[in-house]
Short mmCIF file of C-alpha atoms and ligand atoms in Angstrom, two decimals:
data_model
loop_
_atom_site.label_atom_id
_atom_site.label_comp_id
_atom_site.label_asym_id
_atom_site.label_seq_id
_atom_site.Cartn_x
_atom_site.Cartn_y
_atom_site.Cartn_z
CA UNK A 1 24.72 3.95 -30.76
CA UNK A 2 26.97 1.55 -32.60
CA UNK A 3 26.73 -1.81 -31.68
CA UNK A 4 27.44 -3.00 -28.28
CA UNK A 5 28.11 -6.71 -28.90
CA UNK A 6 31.54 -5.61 -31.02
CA UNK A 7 32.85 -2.97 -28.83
CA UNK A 8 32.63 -4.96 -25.78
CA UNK A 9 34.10 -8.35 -27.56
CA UNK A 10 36.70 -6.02 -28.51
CA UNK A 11 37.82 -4.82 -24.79
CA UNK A 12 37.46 -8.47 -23.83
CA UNK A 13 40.12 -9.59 -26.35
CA UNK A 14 42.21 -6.30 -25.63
CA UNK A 15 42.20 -6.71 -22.18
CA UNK A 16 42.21 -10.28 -21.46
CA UNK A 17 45.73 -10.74 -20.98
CA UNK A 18 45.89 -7.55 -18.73
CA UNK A 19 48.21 -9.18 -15.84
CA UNK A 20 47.79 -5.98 -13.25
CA UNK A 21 46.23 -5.64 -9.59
CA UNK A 22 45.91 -8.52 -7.00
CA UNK A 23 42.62 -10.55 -5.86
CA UNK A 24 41.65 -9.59 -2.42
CA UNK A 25 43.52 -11.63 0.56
CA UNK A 26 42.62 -9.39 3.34
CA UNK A 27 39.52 -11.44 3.26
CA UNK A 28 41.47 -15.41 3.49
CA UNK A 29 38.21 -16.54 1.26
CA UNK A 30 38.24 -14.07 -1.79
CA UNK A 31 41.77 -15.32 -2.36
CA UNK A 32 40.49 -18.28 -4.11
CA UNK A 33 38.98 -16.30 -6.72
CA UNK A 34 40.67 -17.17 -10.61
CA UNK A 35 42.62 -13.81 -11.72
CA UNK A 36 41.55 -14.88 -15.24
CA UNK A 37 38.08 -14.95 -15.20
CA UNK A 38 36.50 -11.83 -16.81
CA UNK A 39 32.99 -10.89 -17.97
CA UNK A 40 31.81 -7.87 -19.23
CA UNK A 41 27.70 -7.39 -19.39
CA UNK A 42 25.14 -4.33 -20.84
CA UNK A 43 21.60 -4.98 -20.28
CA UNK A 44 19.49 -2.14 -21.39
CA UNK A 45 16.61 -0.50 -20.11
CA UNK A 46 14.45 -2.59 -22.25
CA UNK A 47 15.84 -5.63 -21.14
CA UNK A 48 18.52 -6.48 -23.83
CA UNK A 49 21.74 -8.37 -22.91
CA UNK A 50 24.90 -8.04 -24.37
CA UNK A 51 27.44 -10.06 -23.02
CA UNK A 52 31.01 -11.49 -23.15
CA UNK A 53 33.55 -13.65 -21.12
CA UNK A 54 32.47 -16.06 -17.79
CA UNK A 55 29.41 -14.43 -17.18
CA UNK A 56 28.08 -17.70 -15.03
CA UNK A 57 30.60 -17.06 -12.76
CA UNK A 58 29.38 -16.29 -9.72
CA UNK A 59 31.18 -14.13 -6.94
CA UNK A 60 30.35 -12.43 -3.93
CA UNK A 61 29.16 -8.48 -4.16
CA UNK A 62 30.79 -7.13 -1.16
CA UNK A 63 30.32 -3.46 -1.49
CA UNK A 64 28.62 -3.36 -5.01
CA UNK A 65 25.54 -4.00 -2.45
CA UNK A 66 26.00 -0.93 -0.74
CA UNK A 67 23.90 1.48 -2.62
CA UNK A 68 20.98 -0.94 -2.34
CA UNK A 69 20.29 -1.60 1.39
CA UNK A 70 20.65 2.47 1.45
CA UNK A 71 17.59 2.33 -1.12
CA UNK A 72 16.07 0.16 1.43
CA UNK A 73 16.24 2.48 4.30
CA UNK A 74 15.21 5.45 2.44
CA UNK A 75 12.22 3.79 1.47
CA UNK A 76 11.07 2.16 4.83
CA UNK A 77 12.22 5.53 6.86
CA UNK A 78 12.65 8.56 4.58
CA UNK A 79 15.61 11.41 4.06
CA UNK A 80 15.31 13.16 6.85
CA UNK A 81 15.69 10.75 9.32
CA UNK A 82 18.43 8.52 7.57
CA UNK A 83 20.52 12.01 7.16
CA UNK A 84 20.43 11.56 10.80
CA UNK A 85 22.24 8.87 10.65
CA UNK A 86 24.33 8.33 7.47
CA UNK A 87 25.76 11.51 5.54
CA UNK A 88 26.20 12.13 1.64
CA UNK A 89 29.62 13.56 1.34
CA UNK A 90 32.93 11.59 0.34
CA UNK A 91 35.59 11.45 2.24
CA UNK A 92 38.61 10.97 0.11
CA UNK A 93 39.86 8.51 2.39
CA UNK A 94 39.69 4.45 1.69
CA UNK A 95 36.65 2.42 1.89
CA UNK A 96 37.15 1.17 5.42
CA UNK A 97 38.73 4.36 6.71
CA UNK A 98 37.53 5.02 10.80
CA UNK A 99 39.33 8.26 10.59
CA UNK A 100 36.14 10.96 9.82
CA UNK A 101 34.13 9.22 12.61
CA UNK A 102 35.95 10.85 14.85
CA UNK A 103 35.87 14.45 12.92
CA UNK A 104 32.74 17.06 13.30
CA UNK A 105 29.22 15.07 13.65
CA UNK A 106 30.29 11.35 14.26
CA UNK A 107 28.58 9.72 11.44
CA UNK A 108 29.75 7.85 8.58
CA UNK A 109 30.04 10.38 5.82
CA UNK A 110 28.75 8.17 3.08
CA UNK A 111 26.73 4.91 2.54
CA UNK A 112 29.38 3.76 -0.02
CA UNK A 113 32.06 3.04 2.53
CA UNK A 114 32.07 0.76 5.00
CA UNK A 115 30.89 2.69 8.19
CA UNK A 116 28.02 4.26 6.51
CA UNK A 117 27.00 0.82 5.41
CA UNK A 118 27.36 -0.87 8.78
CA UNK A 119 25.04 1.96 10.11
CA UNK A 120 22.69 1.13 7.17
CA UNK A 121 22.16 -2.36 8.05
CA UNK A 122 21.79 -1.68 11.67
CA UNK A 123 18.88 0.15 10.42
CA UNK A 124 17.53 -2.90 8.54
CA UNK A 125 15.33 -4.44 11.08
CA UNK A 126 13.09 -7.34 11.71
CA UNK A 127 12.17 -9.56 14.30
CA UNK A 128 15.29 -11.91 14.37
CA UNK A 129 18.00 -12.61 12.53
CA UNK A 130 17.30 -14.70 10.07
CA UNK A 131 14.11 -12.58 9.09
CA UNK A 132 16.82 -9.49 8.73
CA UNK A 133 18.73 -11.79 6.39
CA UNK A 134 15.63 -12.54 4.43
CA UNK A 135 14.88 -8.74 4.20
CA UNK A 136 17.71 -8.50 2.52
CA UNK A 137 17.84 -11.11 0.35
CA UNK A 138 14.46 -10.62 -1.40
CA UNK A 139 16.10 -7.28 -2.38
CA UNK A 140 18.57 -8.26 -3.57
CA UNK A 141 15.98 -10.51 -5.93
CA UNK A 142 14.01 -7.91 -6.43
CA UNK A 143 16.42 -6.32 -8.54
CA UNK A 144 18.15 -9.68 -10.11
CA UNK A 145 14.88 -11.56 -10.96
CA UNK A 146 15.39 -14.73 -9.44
CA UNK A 147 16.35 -16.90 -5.79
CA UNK A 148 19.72 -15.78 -5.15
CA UNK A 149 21.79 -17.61 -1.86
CA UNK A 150 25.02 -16.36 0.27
CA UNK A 151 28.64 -17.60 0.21
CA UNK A 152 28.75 -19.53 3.88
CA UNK A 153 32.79 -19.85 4.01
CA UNK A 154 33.09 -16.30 2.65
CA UNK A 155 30.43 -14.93 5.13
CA UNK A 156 32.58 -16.85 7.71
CA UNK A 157 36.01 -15.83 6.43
CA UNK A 158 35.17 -11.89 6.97
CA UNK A 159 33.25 -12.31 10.14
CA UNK A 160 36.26 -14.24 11.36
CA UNK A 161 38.69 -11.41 10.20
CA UNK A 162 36.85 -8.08 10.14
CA UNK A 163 38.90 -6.36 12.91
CA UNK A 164 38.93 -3.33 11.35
CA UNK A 165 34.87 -3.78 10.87
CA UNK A 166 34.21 -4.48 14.38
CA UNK A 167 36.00 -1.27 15.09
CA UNK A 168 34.39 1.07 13.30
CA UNK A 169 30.71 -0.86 14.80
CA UNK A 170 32.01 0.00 18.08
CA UNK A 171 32.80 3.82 17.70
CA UNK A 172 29.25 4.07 15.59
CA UNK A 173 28.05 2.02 18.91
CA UNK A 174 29.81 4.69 20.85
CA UNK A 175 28.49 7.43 18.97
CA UNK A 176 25.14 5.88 19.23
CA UNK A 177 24.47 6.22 15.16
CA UNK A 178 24.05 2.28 16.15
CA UNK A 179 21.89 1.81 19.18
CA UNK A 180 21.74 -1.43 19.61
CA UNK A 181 24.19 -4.83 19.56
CA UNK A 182 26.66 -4.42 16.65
CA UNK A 183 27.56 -7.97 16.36
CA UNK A 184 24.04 -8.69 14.37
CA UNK A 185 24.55 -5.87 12.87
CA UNK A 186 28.02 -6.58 11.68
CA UNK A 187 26.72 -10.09 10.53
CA UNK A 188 23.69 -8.61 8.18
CA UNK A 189 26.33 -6.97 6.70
CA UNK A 190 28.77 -9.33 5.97
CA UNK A 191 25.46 -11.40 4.53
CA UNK A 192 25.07 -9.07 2.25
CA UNK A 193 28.44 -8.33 1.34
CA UNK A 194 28.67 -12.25 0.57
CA UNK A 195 25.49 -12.91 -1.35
CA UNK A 196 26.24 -14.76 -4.86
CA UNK A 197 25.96 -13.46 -8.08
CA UNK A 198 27.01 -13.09 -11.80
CA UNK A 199 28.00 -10.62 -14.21
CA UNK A 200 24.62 -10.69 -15.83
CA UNK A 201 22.98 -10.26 -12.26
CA UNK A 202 24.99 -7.26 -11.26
CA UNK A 203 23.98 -5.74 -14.66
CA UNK A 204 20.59 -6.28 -13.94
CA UNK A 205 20.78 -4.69 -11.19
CA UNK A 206 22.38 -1.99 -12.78
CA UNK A 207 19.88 -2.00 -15.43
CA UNK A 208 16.62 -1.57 -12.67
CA UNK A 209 18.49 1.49 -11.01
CA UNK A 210 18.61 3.02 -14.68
CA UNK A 211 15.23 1.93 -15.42
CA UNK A 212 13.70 4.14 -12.74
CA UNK A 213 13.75 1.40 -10.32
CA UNK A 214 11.95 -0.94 -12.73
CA UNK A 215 13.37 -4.58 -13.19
CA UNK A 216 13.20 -4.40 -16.98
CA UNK A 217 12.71 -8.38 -17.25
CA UNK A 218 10.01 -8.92 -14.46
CA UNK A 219 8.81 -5.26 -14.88
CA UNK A 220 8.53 -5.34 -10.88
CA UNK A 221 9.38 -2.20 -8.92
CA UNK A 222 12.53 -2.80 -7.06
CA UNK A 223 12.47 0.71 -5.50
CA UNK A 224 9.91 3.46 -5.66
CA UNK A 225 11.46 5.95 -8.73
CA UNK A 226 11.54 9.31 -5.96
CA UNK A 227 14.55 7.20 -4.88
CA UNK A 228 17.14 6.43 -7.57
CA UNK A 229 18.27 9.78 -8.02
CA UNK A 230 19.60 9.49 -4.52
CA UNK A 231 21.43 6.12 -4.83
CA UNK A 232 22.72 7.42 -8.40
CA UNK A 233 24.08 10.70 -7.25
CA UNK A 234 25.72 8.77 -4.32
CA UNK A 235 26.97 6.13 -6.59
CA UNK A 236 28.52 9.20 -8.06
CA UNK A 237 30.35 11.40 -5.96
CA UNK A 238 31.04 8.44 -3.03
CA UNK A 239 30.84 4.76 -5.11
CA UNK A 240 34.14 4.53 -6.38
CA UNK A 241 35.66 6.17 -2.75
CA UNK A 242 38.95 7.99 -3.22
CA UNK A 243 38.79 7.70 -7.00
CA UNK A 244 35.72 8.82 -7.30
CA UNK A 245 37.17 12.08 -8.83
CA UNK A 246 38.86 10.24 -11.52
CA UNK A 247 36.33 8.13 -11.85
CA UNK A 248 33.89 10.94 -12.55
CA UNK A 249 36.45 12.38 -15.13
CA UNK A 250 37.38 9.31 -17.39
CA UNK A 251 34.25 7.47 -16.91
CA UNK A 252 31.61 9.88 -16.07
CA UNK A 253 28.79 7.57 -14.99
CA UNK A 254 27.33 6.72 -10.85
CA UNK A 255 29.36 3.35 -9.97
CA UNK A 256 29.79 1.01 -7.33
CA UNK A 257 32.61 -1.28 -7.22
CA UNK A 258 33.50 -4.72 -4.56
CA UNK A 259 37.11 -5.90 -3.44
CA UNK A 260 35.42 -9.02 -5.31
CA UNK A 261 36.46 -7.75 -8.34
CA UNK A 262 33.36 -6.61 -9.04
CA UNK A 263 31.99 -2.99 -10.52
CA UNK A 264 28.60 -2.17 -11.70
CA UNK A 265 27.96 1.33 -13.44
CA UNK A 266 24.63 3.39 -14.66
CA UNK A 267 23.48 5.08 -17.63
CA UNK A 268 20.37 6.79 -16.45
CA UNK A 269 17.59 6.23 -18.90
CA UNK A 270 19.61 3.91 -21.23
CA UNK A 271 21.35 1.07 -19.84
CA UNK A 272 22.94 -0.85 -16.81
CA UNK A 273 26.92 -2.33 -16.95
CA UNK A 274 28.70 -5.27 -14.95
CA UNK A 275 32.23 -6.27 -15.01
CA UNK A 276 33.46 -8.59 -13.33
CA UNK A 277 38.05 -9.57 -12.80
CA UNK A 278 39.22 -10.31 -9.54
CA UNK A 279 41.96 -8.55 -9.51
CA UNK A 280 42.02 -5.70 -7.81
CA UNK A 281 44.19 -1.87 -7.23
CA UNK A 282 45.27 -0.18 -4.56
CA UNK A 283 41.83 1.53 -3.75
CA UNK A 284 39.74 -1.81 -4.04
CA UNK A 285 38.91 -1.52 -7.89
CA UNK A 286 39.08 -4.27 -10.60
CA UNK A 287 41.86 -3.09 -12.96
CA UNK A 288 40.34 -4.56 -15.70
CA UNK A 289 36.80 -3.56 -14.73
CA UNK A 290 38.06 0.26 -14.86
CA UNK A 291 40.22 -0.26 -18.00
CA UNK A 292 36.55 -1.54 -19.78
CA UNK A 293 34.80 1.46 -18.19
CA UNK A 294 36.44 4.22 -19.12
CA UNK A 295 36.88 2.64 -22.95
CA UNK A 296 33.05 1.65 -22.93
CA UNK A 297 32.17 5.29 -21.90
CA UNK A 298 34.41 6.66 -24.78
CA UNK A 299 33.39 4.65 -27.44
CA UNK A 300 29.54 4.61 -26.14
CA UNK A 301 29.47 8.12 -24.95
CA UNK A 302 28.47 7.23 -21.62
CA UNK A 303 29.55 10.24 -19.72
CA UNK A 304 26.64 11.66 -17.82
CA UNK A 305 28.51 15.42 -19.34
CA UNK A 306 28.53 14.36 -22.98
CA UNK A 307 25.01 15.31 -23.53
CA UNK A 308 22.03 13.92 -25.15
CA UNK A 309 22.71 10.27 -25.82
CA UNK A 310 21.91 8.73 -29.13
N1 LIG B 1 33.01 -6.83 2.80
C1 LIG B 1 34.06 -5.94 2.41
C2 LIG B 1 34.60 -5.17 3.61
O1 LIG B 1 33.85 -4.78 4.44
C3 LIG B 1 33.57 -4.99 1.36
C4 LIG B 1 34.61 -4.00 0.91
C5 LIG B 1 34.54 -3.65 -0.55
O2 LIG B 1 34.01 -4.40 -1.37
N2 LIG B 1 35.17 -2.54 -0.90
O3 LIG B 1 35.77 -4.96 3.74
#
């Protein structure tokens, strides 16, 4: 494999001066974000770290999270019930599209959007809030390796604007996919879609999904192995929502990506990948974080299609 320090140094340089895509607004808090800062991070399965840029900035994961609580519920209730609940087809619609709840069974097609995660953390239960906040936060650690804490005044900013949130709760209410009260519900999730963390982290966290689950620094299982393949094949066909196509075609690899600027990507076996620009496309993806995935995957032969990797 030639040597990953260069060849991501190199797409920092090339790309630092990319001026495309917007931060996210829609949520008043992510606004404040710098467009400039930029980090690019590989930590391998054995626990190497490559890494270039601000990688100590922190930022909130917003929907890079999403594959994670799914892990959660698969673990604590199992497949068959949780396809009950959430599906594991895309939709080819945005990632806080209502539309398909109303089409054929009434659940959320997909974890990675944002009525399948909703459901998911209405199915992340404890015995009050703050012990459902906790649940999810020692995840969350599990995978990073150390205390991580949320974003008040961004946690506040989305609960304060999440219209379009609060309307998709109340038709999964409706449908009863959520049976009980949606606004604790609604609040886990914007918790977790607010938690703080770095490029580094959310390569970590990367890195455990590729490691079979494994953290490779603390060696601690973050989620039993039977699991991975179905947040990875997820990651795959729903992460990157209606670019997941493309996605799969230039890049090749399972993905998540937040409207934080924030995308995380998986090399089964080998290695995890953070970047981390604020600005953002149309369909919620850093611009820079796709440029430096789809190069990375070329010049690393990521793609899940190329074969046996060297
Ligand atoms: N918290 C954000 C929302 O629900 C997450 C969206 C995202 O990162 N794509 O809108």
């Amino acid at each position: 494999m030639p040597n990953i320090q260069s060849v991501i140094e190199v797409l920092y340089h090339k790309y630092r001066s990319c001026s495309e895509g917007h931060v996210a607004s829609y949520i008043p808090e992510l606004a404040k974000a710098n467009p400039d800062d930029f980090a690019i991070v590989v930590v391998t399965v054995e626990g190497e770290v490559f890494k270039v840029g601000q990688t100590e900035v922190a930022f909130s994961l917003q929907s890079t999270s999403k594959p994670f609580t799914y892990g959660l519920i698969l673990e604590e209730f199992g497949r068959e019930f949780v396809l009950t609940k959430v599906g594991v087809e895309p939709t080819g619609e945005a990632f806080n599209s209502i539309v398909e709840l109303e089409k054929q069974t009434h659940l959320p097609y997909n974890p990675m959007i944002n009525s399948g995660a909703i459901a998911v953390s209405s199915l992340i239960k404890a015995p009050n809030f703050s012990e459902r906040v906790k649940r999810v936060m020692t995840l969350f650690e599990n995978y990073i390796g150390h205390p991580l804490v949320g974003d008040e005044a961004i946690f506040q900013s989305e609960k304060n604007t999440a219209h379009r949130n609060r309307s998709i709760a109340h038709l999964l209410r409706h449908f009863n996919v959520i049976e009980d009260d949606i606004d604790e519900s609604l609040d886990l999730y914007f918790k977790q879609c607010s938690i703080l963390a770095n490029t580094q982290d959310l390569a970590m966290m990367a890195a455990t999904l590729a490691n079979n689950g494994i953290q490779p620094h603390t060696q601690k299982t973050a989620i039993k192995s039977e699991y991975v393949s179905d947040l990875l094949s997820l990651m795959f066909t729903c992460g990157m929502y209606d670019s997941s196509g493309e996605w799969a075609y230039s890049v090749g690899i399972p993905a998540k990506s937040g409207v934080s600027g924030a995308i995380l990507g998986v090399v089964p076996g080998i290695m995890g990948i953070a970047v981390f620009s604020p600005p953002i496309d149309s369909k919620g993806h850093s611009v820079r974080g796709v440029k430096v995935f789809q190069e990375l995957s070329k010049n690393l032969n990521l793609s899940i299609f190329k074969g046996k990797k060297s």
